[in-house]
Amino acid sequence: MYLIFEPNSHARQILTRLKLISGNTNWNAAANLVLMTDWIEDVQALVDIFHIFNTMGVRNMALMQTNRHRNISTALVSNYRGTVGVAREGSPHYPLLVRDRNRNVDRHLLVIEKKILFPFLIYSNGGVGGIFYFFFDTFAKHVNARTKYDMSNIDFLLGVQSSGTLTSPVLAVGGFTGNCLIVPQKPKPGMISFLLSPFSASLWYLCGCIVGFGFVLNYRWSRQFPHNILLTMLFGRQATSDQRYLSIERRVIFSAVVVMFFLCEAYSAMLLSKFVQSLNEPQLKTLRQFVESGITLELMEYVPDELNEELRQNVLVSDHDTYITNVRNGRNAIVMNCGNAKLLVHEIINMKQDKFPARYYILQEFVGWRMNGLRVSKFSAVGLQLQQFVGRIAQAGLWDYWAAMYDKRMERLLQHSSNQRVMLHLVDLVSLNYLLLVGYGFSVCVFILECAAMRFVCMTP
């Protein structure tokens, strides 16, 4: 219990006194506090005093005042819900204090940090949502308070990192999260590189040797192989009705067709697999690959302790406008909370493709881990009740229930985004037809050149 004698009961002096007392390490906001003052005529002064104690986190407070000239004494108390009660009947101040509920400390305002933290706190056109929204809304009804989301005079900070001296205690709500790297997608390889990717270099050398061997047989031993082996493999029988294939020629063509069949089937399967895989698989998977790629990591605020040592080598710190412009254009990689990263990549960018023309993907390796939770201001009037309420919510399983609601929502977004990348749309089919057109066009060109060469030979005397 704290006992304070303050005859000159000005609110500013009481606040200064409380700041000095609360600066000690053994300060206990949950303890009982009794303030003894002279008689206070102004009701607003009483309201200010109760507001001061509420702001400093004092939950059980009693104000005792005495009028020595009129021989009147009274006591007013503040219970754990922030309402004002009277300990002695007949107090002349009590009816004035409870006349307007908004003037006394009832309906205390709980200020929550305004911050997007999916799935804990989300802001949209429909209002506020998220796990912490349900939690604070339920808690406010429990303690008969009001909630407000703001950036100043905050009672509750989101996240458990860097608690600081003005936030105590730190409350964990279960589960872990971390920071994720969001990397812009690189342009796909060129047409020639994509067409050559299914086979290794040694296998392409083998195919070239087989084709060259066919040309050598036709032009070196033209009597044994009068018909073009390559054209026969591609377009079928080349002989006229009065010409027949020799037995050795048929054996060689049969062997070549068998080899070509297996190579073509393997090439088609690998090419289609590479094509579909390129729609859904990111190019980088680990932090080491990201560092070796040389992609710049852009930040608005550089905090070395929050980044791995290897990520500090290529960091660009930009102002807010430059940062937003670069994010929209996909110039550099960015880092943010993994929940916000999923929300940005799978919902915001997909829904607003006109504002975000660049495509992004999330690196599979996390930058760091931390526990989910919140921090309570040292001088919060409801800190003790909040600690107890967090335990009740955990015992009731509401943390898991609220989290499951947004997990299902993210799964639907991921499934929708994945289906868009795996299923072949009209643009993808045009790309595949373009590949087939290039292949068959090359074959037609070879056929035309071969026919022209044969006609030229026939016309030569």
XYZ file of C-alpha atoms in Angstrom:
461
model
C 0.000 0.000 0.000
C 1.157 3.527 -0.817
C 0.109 6.418 1.433
C 0.569 9.931 0.037
C -0.040 13.177 1.959
C -0.602 16.086 -0.401
C -2.361 19.007 1.322
C -2.192 21.257 -1.736
C -4.103 18.921 -3.986
C -3.314 20.279 -7.450
C -3.441 17.690 -10.200
C -0.076 18.777 -11.621
C 1.677 18.359 -8.267
C 0.120 14.930 -7.747
C 1.233 13.840 -11.221
C 4.804 14.977 -10.515
C 4.790 13.099 -7.204
C 3.530 9.906 -8.849
C 6.188 10.107 -11.563
C 8.900 10.257 -8.929
C 7.446 7.299 -7.040
C 6.844 5.176 -10.138
C 10.448 5.662 -11.239
C 11.626 3.237 -8.550
C 12.227 -0.388 -9.478
C 9.843 -1.645 -6.777
C 6.884 0.342 -8.132
C 3.750 -1.786 -8.108
C 0.788 -0.324 -9.957
C -1.472 -3.080 -8.646
C -0.962 -2.057 -5.011
C -3.478 -0.013 -3.041
C -2.864 3.720 -2.918
C -4.385 6.219 -0.485
C -4.173 9.952 -1.133
C -4.958 12.354 1.715
C -5.721 15.968 0.798
C -7.538 19.008 2.004
C -11.114 19.598 0.994
C -11.665 19.920 -2.780
C -14.629 22.014 -3.848
C -14.203 21.768 -7.623
C -15.644 18.558 -9.038
C -13.465 18.806 -12.168
C -10.383 18.783 -9.944
C -11.542 15.472 -8.491
C -12.077 14.111 -11.982
C -8.567 15.205 -12.996
C -7.056 13.473 -9.975
C -8.795 10.207 -10.760
C -7.726 10.489 -14.380
C -4.117 10.970 -13.286
C -4.133 7.827 -11.188
C -5.830 5.909 -13.959
C -3.203 7.083 -16.448
C -0.360 6.050 -14.135
C -1.752 2.549 -13.885
C -3.131 2.734 -10.344
C -6.197 0.519 -10.181
C -7.083 0.535 -6.473
C -7.059 4.107 -5.277
C -8.775 5.896 -2.409
C -9.003 9.650 -1.969
C -9.557 10.884 1.572
C -10.269 14.578 2.109
C -11.174 16.595 5.183
C -12.600 20.052 5.733
C -11.254 21.097 9.113
C -13.371 24.255 9.282
C -16.694 22.505 8.640
C -15.657 19.222 10.269
C -16.520 17.226 7.124
C -14.583 14.259 5.811
C -15.258 11.931 2.930
C -13.597 9.153 0.978
C -13.836 8.317 -2.715
C -12.385 5.133 -4.174
C -11.619 3.837 -7.647
C -12.092 0.107 -8.109
C -10.485 -2.178 -10.699
C -13.006 -1.349 -13.441
C -12.143 2.344 -13.362
C -15.475 3.479 -11.914
C -15.808 5.779 -8.927
C -17.460 4.513 -5.794
C -18.079 6.098 -2.397
C -16.914 4.585 0.862
C -18.968 6.814 3.100
C -22.621 7.588 2.667
C -23.673 11.192 2.346
C -20.701 12.376 0.294
C -21.689 15.598 -1.505
C -19.372 14.841 -4.455
C -20.575 11.400 -5.411
C -23.840 12.440 -7.167
C -21.911 15.026 -9.172
C -19.253 12.538 -10.220
C -21.646 9.885 -11.468
C -24.039 12.289 -13.144
C -22.127 12.151 -16.446
C -20.471 8.798 -17.072
C -18.162 10.302 -19.694
C -16.691 12.821 -17.230
C -15.397 10.371 -14.670
C -12.991 7.475 -15.189
C -15.676 5.021 -16.233
C -15.568 4.059 -19.914
C -11.784 4.418 -19.917
C -10.233 4.772 -23.382
C -7.877 1.950 -24.403
C -5.509 3.205 -27.111
C -4.094 0.450 -29.343
C -1.197 0.922 -31.732
C -2.465 1.566 -35.251
C -0.419 -0.872 -37.244
C -1.102 -3.409 -39.988
C -0.035 -6.817 -38.706
C -1.744 -9.663 -40.544
C -3.513 -11.692 -39.217
C -3.541 -9.824 -35.901
C -4.689 -6.384 -37.027
C -5.981 -5.464 -40.480
C -7.375 -2.200 -41.845
C -9.614 -2.149 -44.898
C -12.538 -0.238 -46.332
C -14.844 -2.355 -44.207
C -13.152 -1.261 -40.974
C -10.790 -2.957 -38.550
C -10.331 -6.711 -38.313
C -7.907 -9.309 -37.102
C -7.163 -11.411 -34.033
C -6.314 -8.443 -31.809
C -9.487 -6.654 -32.909
C -11.624 -9.494 -31.550
C -9.466 -9.677 -28.429
C -9.551 -5.977 -27.528
C -13.228 -5.687 -28.398
C -14.017 -8.550 -26.015
C -11.691 -7.150 -23.354
C -13.234 -3.668 -23.593
C -16.677 -5.119 -22.996
C -15.303 -7.061 -20.028
C -13.849 -3.995 -18.273
C -16.495 -1.529 -19.504
C -14.025 0.487 -21.579
C -13.709 1.881 -25.084
C -11.113 1.121 -27.757
C -9.284 3.442 -30.105
C -6.561 2.803 -32.677
C -4.024 5.609 -32.789
C -0.302 6.392 -33.033
C 0.011 8.524 -29.866
C -0.632 7.954 -26.154
C -0.620 4.215 -26.815
C -1.541 1.734 -24.096
C -0.886 -1.452 -26.096
C 1.923 -2.014 -28.587
C 1.760 -4.890 -31.060
C 4.687 -7.287 -31.001
C 7.009 -8.454 -28.247
C 10.343 -7.237 -29.626
C 12.306 -4.405 -27.963
C 10.018 -3.993 -24.968
C 11.706 -0.800 -23.739
C 11.392 0.893 -20.349
C 7.831 2.175 -20.738
C 6.253 -1.134 -21.721
C 5.734 -3.780 -19.109
C 4.758 -6.537 -19.127
C 5.188 -8.385 -22.423
C 2.336 -10.804 -23.108
C 2.755 -13.726 -25.505
C -0.341 -14.973 -27.287
C 1.083 -18.201 -28.675
C 2.794 -19.056 -31.922
C 5.841 -17.657 -33.668
C 6.372 -15.488 -36.703
C 9.285 -13.843 -38.435
C 10.389 -11.478 -41.158
C 10.309 -12.571 -44.784
C 12.087 -11.300 -47.867
C 9.855 -10.274 -50.762
C 11.817 -10.571 -53.991
C 10.729 -9.245 -57.397
C 10.424 -11.864 -60.089
C 13.169 -11.797 -62.677
C 12.360 -11.905 -66.401
C 12.060 -15.383 -67.835
C 14.984 -16.733 -69.921
C 15.049 -16.075 -73.663
C 13.446 -18.332 -76.251
C 16.680 -20.050 -77.295
C 17.711 -20.681 -73.698
C 14.255 -22.030 -72.860
C 14.257 -24.382 -75.871
C 17.690 -25.723 -74.960
C 16.966 -26.139 -71.227
C 15.341 -29.646 -71.292
C 18.560 -31.384 -72.440
C 22.051 -31.101 -71.075
C 24.964 -30.003 -73.254
C 26.284 -33.544 -73.653
C 22.886 -34.781 -74.841
C 22.655 -31.964 -77.377
C 26.120 -32.913 -78.616
C 24.895 -36.486 -79.060
C 21.855 -35.291 -81.048
C 24.113 -33.173 -83.225
C 26.387 -36.130 -83.853
C 23.397 -38.278 -84.908
C 22.170 -35.600 -87.335
C 25.663 -35.103 -88.703
C 26.100 -38.845 -89.096
C 22.884 -38.939 -91.169
C 24.167 -36.207 -93.499
C 27.498 -38.002 -93.852
C 25.748 -41.237 -94.825
C 23.652 -39.443 -97.469
C 26.472 -37.547 -99.120
C 29.387 -39.906 -98.504
C 27.633 -43.159 -99.381
C 24.892 -41.904 -101.649
C 24.516 -45.240 -103.439
C 23.754 -47.181 -100.234
C 21.635 -44.297 -98.844
C 20.038 -42.485 -101.799
C 17.161 -41.078 -99.730
C 17.565 -38.324 -97.149
C 17.568 -39.998 -93.742
C 16.702 -36.841 -91.781
C 13.691 -35.977 -93.960
C 12.488 -39.570 -93.812
C 12.632 -39.448 -90.012
C 10.706 -36.148 -89.902
C 8.183 -36.479 -92.743
C 8.064 -40.172 -93.614
C 8.784 -42.043 -96.863
C 10.580 -39.955 -99.513
C 10.847 -42.568 -102.303
C 8.575 -42.502 -105.360
C 6.510 -45.444 -106.586
C 9.321 -46.771 -108.779
C 11.944 -46.434 -106.037
C 12.475 -48.654 -103.037
C 14.516 -48.339 -99.861
C 17.483 -50.664 -99.544
C 17.585 -53.071 -96.614
C 20.553 -51.381 -94.913
C 18.842 -48.028 -95.408
C 15.643 -49.305 -93.773
C 17.585 -50.662 -90.786
C 19.399 -47.389 -90.228
C 16.179 -45.365 -90.563
C 14.340 -47.708 -88.187
C 17.089 -47.357 -85.573
C 17.111 -43.577 -86.029
C 13.312 -43.359 -85.703
C 13.406 -45.368 -82.454
C 16.104 -43.097 -81.026
C 14.228 -39.986 -82.198
C 10.995 -41.249 -80.617
C 12.533 -41.580 -77.154
C 14.395 -38.290 -77.462
C 11.292 -36.407 -78.656
C 9.096 -37.833 -75.914
C 11.677 -36.978 -73.268
C 12.163 -33.502 -74.734
C 8.408 -32.776 -74.848
C 7.884 -33.983 -71.281
C 10.829 -31.984 -69.950
C 9.840 -28.868 -71.892
C 6.252 -28.926 -70.610
C 7.467 -29.635 -67.077
C 9.913 -26.734 -67.257
C 7.203 -24.466 -68.620
C 4.691 -25.232 -65.863
C 7.413 -25.174 -63.218
C 8.523 -21.724 -64.343
C 5.009 -20.407 -63.650
C 5.019 -21.353 -59.986
C 8.584 -21.844 -58.756
C 10.593 -18.855 -57.545
C 14.099 -18.470 -58.795
C 15.626 -18.023 -55.332
C 14.925 -20.143 -52.263
C 17.598 -19.437 -49.626
C 19.223 -16.350 -48.146
C 22.560 -17.441 -49.570
C 21.147 -17.511 -53.091
C 19.626 -14.083 -52.505
C 22.955 -12.619 -51.362
C 24.807 -14.182 -54.306
C 22.244 -12.768 -56.746
C 23.258 -9.204 -55.863
C 19.668 -7.944 -55.521
C 19.432 -4.769 -53.436
C 17.461 -4.892 -50.181
C 15.540 -1.641 -49.736
C 14.471 -0.387 -46.297
C 12.858 2.752 -44.933
C 14.662 2.394 -41.605
C 17.907 0.525 -41.130
C 18.029 -1.560 -37.926
C 21.169 -3.763 -38.033
C 20.033 -6.040 -35.199
C 16.954 -7.122 -37.177
C 18.965 -8.283 -40.228
C 21.284 -11.212 -40.673
C 24.926 -10.352 -41.144
C 24.979 -11.440 -44.788
C 21.975 -9.206 -45.596
C 23.731 -6.035 -44.406
C 26.088 -5.976 -47.379
C 23.715 -4.582 -50.010
C 21.146 -2.390 -48.236
C 19.511 0.756 -49.581
C 17.747 3.128 -47.158
C 15.114 5.294 -48.876
C 12.472 7.791 -47.889
C 8.804 6.848 -47.910
C 7.914 8.126 -51.398
C 10.946 6.559 -53.074
C 10.321 3.306 -51.239
C 6.687 3.082 -52.427
C 7.673 3.916 -56.015
C 10.360 1.240 -56.088
C 8.001 -1.342 -54.575
C 5.412 -0.699 -57.283
C 8.020 -1.009 -60.022
C 9.701 -4.086 -58.542
C 13.193 -2.594 -58.499
C 14.473 -3.973 -55.185
C 13.674 -6.606 -52.589
C 11.938 -5.633 -49.348
C 11.556 -7.218 -45.923
C 8.474 -7.264 -43.708
C 6.502 -9.406 -41.297
C 5.683 -12.772 -42.881
C 1.947 -12.301 -42.379
C 2.033 -8.909 -44.078
C 4.249 -10.379 -46.802
C 1.657 -13.038 -47.649
C -1.105 -10.430 -47.596
C 0.857 -8.154 -49.932
C 1.942 -10.792 -52.450
C -1.211 -12.915 -52.629
C -3.991 -10.357 -52.136
C -2.988 -6.728 -52.538
C -0.735 -7.116 -55.576
C -3.069 -9.592 -57.281
C -6.112 -7.376 -56.690
C -4.378 -4.128 -57.711
C -2.337 -5.134 -60.728
C -2.734 -1.658 -62.218
C -0.913 -0.126 -59.220
C 1.573 -2.991 -58.829
C 2.685 -4.056 -62.325
C 5.667 -5.966 -60.920
C 5.259 -9.510 -59.616
C 6.808 -10.671 -56.341
C 7.403 -13.927 -54.523
C 8.341 -14.713 -50.906
C 11.699 -16.260 -50.115
C 11.103 -19.610 -48.440
C 13.781 -19.054 -45.762
C 12.857 -16.712 -42.911
C 15.086 -13.819 -41.859
C 14.371 -14.295 -38.144
C 11.912 -15.719 -35.625
C 10.003 -14.007 -32.843
C 7.034 -14.791 -30.640
C 3.612 -13.336 -31.293
C 2.287 -11.070 -28.576
C 1.757 -7.523 -27.395
C 3.283 -5.056 -24.968
C 1.372 -3.173 -22.296
C 2.246 0.333 -21.192
C 3.768 0.543 -17.737
C 1.140 3.083 -16.728
C -1.858 1.365 -18.278
C -4.874 1.379 -16.000
C -5.904 -2.098 -17.080
C -2.560 -3.893 -17.204
C -3.385 -6.371 -14.446
C -6.814 -7.189 -15.840
C -5.281 -7.641 -19.276
C -2.799 -10.213 -17.999
C -5.595 -12.191 -16.406
C -7.778 -11.853 -19.486
C -5.039 -13.133 -21.813
C -4.877 -16.293 -19.729
C -8.631 -16.768 -19.913
C -8.612 -16.319 -23.687
C -5.856 -18.909 -24.013
C -7.699 -21.389 -21.781
C -10.857 -20.940 -23.846
C -8.929 -21.622 -27.059
C -10.011 -18.349 -28.654
C -6.498 -17.505 -29.882
C -6.514 -20.654 -32.025
C -10.107 -20.063 -33.128
C -9.461 -16.488 -34.257
C -6.207 -17.483 -35.943
C -7.921 -20.354 -37.798
C -10.361 -17.879 -39.368
C -7.539 -15.989 -41.054
C -5.506 -19.116 -41.799
C -8.417 -20.406 -43.884
C -8.673 -17.063 -45.617
C -4.971 -17.128 -46.506
C -5.233 -20.739 -47.686
C -7.983 -19.703 -50.090
C -5.819 -16.869 -51.368
C -2.824 -19.173 -51.771
C -4.914 -21.786 -53.556
C -6.390 -19.199 -55.889
C -2.957 -17.704 -56.616
C -1.418 -21.159 -57.110
C -4.168 -22.232 -59.497
C -3.579 -19.122 -61.549
C 0.099 -20.036 -61.907
C -0.329 -23.770 -62.569
C -3.330 -23.756 -64.898
C -2.579 -22.792 -68.489
C -4.468 -19.715 -69.629
C -4.867 -18.334 -73.142
C -1.629 -16.357 -72.958
C 0.252 -19.451 -71.832
C -1.251 -21.522 -74.649
C -0.182 -18.881 -77.142
C 3.344 -19.180 -75.755
C 3.267 -22.967 -76.152
C 1.920 -22.668 -79.692
C 4.682 -20.206 -80.402
C 7.233 -22.798 -79.299
C 5.630 -25.435 -81.507
C 5.462 -22.977 -84.387
C 9.175 -22.283 -84.100
C 9.999 -25.990 -84.116
C 7.778 -26.902 -87.035
C 8.762 -23.770 -88.916
C 12.383 -24.766 -88.662
C 11.519 -28.220 -90.034
C 9.573 -26.693 -92.942
C 12.516 -24.447 -93.767
C 14.828 -27.459 -93.865
C 12.357 -29.286 -96.107
C 12.117 -26.343 -98.511
C 15.883 -26.056 -98.679
C 16.176 -29.772 -99.339
C 13.609 -29.641 -102.144
C 15.335 -26.628 -103.655
C 18.672 -28.424 -103.516
C 17.238 -31.522 -105.208
C 15.640 -29.414 -107.959
C 18.869 -27.576 -108.475
C 20.691 -30.893 -108.838
C 18.110 -32.157 -111.335
C 18.323 -28.970 -113.422
C 22.091 -29.093 -113.558
C 23.184 -30.741 -116.857
